Short mmCIF file of C-alpha atoms and ligand atoms in Angstrom, two decimals:
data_model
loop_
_atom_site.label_atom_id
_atom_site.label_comp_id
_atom_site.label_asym_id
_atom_site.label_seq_id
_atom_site.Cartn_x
_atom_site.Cartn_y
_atom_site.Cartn_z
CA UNK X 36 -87.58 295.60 -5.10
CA UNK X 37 -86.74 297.76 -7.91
CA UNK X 38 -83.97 299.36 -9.55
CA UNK X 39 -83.65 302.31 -7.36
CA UNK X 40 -83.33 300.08 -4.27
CA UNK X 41 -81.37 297.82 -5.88
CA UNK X 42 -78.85 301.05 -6.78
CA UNK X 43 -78.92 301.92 -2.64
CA UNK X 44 -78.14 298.42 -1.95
CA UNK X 45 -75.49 297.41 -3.96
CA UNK X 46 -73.40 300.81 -3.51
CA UNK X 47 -69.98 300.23 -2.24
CA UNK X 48 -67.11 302.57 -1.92
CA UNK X 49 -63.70 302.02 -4.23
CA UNK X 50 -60.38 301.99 -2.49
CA UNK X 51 -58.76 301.53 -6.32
CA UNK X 52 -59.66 303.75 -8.98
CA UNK X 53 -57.80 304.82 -12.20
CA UNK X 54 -58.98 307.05 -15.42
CA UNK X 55 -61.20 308.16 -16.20
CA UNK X 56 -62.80 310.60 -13.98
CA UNK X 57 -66.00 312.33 -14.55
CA UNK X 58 -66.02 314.85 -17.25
CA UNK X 59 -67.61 318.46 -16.86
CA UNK X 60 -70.60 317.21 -17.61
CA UNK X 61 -70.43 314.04 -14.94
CA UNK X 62 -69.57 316.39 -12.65
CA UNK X 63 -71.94 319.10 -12.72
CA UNK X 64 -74.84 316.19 -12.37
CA UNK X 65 -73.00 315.07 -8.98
CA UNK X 66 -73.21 319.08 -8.13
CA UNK X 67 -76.76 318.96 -8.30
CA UNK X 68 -77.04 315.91 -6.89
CA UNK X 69 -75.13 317.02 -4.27
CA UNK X 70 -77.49 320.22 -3.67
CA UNK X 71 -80.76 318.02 -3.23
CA UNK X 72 -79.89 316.91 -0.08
CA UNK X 73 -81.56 318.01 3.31
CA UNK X 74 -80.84 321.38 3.98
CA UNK X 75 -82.71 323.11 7.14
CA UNK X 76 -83.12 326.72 5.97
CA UNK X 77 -81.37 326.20 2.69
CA UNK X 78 -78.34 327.46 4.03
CA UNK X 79 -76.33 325.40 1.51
CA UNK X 80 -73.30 324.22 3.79
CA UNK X 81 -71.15 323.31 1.41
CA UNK X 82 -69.23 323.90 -1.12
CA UNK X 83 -66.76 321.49 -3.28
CA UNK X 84 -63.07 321.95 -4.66
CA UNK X 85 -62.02 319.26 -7.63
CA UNK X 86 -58.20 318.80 -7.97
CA UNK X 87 -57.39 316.87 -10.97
CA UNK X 88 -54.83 315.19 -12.97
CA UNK X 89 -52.35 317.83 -13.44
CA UNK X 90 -53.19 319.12 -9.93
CA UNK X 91 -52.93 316.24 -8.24
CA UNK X 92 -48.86 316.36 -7.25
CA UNK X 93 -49.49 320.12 -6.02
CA UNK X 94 -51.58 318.12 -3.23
CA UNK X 95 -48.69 315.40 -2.76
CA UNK X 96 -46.61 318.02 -2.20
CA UNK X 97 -49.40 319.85 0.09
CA UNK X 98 -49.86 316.64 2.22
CA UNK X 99 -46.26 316.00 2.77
CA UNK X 100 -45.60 319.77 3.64
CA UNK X 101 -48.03 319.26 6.18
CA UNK X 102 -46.98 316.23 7.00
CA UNK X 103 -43.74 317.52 8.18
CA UNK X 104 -45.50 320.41 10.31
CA UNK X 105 -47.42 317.55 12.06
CA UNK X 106 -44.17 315.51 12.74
CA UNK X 107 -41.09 317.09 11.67
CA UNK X 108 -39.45 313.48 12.28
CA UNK X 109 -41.30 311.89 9.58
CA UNK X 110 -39.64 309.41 7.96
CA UNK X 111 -38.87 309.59 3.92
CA UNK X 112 -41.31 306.62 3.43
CA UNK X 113 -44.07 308.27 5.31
CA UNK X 114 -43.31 311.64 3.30
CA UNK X 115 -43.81 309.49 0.30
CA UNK X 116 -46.39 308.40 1.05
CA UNK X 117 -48.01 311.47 2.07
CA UNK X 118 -46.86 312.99 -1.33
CA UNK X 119 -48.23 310.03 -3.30
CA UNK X 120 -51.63 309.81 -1.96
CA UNK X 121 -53.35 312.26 -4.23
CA UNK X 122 -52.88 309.45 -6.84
CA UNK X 123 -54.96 306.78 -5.81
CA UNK X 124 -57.44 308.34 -8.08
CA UNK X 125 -57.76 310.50 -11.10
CA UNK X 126 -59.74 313.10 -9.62
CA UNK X 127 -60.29 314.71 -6.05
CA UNK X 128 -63.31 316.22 -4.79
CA UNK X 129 -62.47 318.32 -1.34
CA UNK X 130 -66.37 318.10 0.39
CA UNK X 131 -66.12 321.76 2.56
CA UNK X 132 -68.14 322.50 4.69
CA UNK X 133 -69.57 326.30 5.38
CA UNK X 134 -70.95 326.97 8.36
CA UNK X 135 -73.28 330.14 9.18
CA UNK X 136 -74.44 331.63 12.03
CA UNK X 137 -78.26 330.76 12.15
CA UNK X 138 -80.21 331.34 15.36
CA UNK X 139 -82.44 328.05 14.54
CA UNK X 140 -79.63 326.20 12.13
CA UNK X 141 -76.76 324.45 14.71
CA UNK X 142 -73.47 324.08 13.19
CA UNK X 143 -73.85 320.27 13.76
CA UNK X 144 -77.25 320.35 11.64
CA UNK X 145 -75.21 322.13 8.81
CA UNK X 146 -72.34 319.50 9.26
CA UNK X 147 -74.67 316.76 8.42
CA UNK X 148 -75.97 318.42 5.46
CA UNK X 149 -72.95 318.79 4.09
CA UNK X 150 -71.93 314.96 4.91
CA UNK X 151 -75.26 313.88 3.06
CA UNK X 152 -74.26 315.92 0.33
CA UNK X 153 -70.45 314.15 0.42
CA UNK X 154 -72.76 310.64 0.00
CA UNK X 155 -75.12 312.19 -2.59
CA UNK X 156 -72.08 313.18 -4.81
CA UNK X 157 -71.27 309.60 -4.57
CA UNK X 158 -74.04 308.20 -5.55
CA UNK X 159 -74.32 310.24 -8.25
CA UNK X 160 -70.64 309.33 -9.55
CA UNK X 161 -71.78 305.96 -9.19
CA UNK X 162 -75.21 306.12 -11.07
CA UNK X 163 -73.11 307.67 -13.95
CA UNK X 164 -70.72 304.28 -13.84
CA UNK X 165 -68.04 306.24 -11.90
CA UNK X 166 -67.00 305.06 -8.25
CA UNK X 167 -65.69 306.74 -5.18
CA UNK X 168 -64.27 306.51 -1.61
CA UNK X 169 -64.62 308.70 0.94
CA UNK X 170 -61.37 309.81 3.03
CA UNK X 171 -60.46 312.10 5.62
CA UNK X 172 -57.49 311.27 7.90
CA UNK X 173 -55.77 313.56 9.54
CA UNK X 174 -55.22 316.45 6.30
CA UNK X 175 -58.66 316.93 6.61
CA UNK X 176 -58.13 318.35 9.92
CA UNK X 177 -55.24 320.28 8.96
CA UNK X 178 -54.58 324.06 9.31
CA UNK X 179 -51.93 324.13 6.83
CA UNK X 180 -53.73 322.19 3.95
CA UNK X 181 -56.71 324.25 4.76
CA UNK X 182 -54.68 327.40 4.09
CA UNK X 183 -53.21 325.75 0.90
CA UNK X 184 -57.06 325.25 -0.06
CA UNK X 185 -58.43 328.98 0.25
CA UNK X 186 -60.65 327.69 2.97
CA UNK X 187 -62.20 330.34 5.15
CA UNK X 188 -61.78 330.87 8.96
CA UNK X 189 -65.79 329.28 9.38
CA UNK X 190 -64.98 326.11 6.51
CA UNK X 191 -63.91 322.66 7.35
CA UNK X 192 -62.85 319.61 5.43
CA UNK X 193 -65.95 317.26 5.31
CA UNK X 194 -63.72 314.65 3.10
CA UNK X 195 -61.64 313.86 0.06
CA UNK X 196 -63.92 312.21 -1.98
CA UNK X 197 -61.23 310.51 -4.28
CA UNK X 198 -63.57 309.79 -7.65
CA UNK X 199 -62.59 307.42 -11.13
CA UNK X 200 -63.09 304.04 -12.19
CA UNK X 201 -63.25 300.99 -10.30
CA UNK X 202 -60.61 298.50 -10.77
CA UNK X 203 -60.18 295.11 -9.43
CA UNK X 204 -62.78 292.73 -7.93
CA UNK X 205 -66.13 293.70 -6.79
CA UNK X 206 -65.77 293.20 -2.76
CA UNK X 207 -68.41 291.29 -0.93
CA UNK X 208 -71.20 293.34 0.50
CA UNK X 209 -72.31 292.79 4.26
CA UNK X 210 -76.14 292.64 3.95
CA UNK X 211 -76.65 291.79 7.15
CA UNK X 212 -78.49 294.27 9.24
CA UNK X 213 -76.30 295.01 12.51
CA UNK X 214 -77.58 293.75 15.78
CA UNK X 215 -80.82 295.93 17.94
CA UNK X 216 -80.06 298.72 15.11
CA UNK X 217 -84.23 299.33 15.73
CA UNK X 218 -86.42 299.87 18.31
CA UNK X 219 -89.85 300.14 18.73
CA UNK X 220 -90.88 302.67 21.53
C1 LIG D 316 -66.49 310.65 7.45
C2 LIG D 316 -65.81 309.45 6.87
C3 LIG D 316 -64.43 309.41 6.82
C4 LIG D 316 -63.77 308.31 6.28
N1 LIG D 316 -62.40 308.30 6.22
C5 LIG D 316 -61.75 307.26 5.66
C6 LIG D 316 -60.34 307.28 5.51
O1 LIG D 316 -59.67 308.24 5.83
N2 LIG D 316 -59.76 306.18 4.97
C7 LIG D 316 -60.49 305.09 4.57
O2 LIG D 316 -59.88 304.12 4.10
N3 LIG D 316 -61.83 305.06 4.71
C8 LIG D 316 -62.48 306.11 5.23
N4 LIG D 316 -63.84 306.08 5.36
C9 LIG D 316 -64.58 304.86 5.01
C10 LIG D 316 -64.77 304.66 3.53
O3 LIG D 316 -65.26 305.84 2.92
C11 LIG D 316 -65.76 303.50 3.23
O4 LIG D 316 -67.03 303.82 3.70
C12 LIG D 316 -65.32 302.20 3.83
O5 LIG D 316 -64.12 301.81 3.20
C13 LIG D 316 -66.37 301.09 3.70
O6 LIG D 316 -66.65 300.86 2.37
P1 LIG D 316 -68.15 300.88 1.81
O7 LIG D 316 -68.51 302.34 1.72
O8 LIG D 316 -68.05 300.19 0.50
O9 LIG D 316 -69.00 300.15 2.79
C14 LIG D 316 -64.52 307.19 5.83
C15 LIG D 316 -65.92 307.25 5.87
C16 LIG D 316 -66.55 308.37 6.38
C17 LIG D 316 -68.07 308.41 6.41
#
């Protein structure tokens, strides 16, 4: 083994995070990181919005507007909850994903590229000792928070990667590879 392997096999995803988040300079390596990945064409799918700190009730109040669109009988303790959510971390990263009309490109192929370059960003907060999780739910599917987000008529909400530093206990990893996940033909 060495330390790059090591790196791949010990990542893990961080449901609780707190300050601080990446600076400008953290974040512009996770950028580039993020524009390594496979790209067929180099169409670049993607592009990223951060939401910060101050930002981050704007969202709340985002989610919870769209919330209510969804399900106008929402209860006040899932609008809370909807409008608290931007604050599990100290910094969002909104993963979008741009897709162009290529005659040998599928949308699905730039999809993926995009979602590798949701994991690259990531790893790259990680490698910098920052941690991550990836979310979508159902405001990443959402007309009206898409709207709020300047997002065009061909973008779409790969994920909220919600990026700080880890707290609490590391969490057990399952090394275990699953079940027939190869096959020699
Ligand atoms: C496309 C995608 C969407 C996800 N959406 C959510 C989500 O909305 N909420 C959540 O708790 N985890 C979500 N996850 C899973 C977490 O990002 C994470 O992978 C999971 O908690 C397992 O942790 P690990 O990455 O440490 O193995 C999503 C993962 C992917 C790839």
């Amino acid at each position: 083994m060495n330390a790059h392997i090591d790196f791949l096999l010990e990542r893990n995803s961080a449901p609780r995070l707190t300050e601080p988040a990446p600076d400008a300079n953290a974040l512009n390596v996770m950028l580039k990181s993020a524009f390594r990945v496979p790209d067929h064409a180099g169409l670049r799918p993607v592009r990223f919005i951060s939401i910060e700190n101050h930002r981050l009730g704007a969202l709340g109040d985002v989610f919870e507007q769209a919330l209510i669109n969804r399900n106008p009988e929402a209860s006040e303790s899932q609008r809370e909850r909807a409008r608290k959510s931007p604050f599990r971390a100290p910094m969002i990263v909104v993963v979008v994903s741009k897709i162009t009309e290529h005659p040998k490109v599928p949308a699905e192929e730039q999809r993926l590229s995009a979602g590798c370059s949701a994991y690259a960003m990531l790893l790259a907060a990680e490698a910098l000792g920052y941690a991550g999780i990836w979310r979508t739910g159902d405001a990443s599917r959402d007309p009206f928070i898409a709207k709020a987000l300047d997002m065009k008529e061909n973008e779409e909400v790969v994920g909220f990667l919600y990026i700080g530093t880890r707290t609490g206990e590391p969490k057990g990893l399952d090394k275990k590879l699953p079940e027939g996940c190869l096959n020699c033909w």
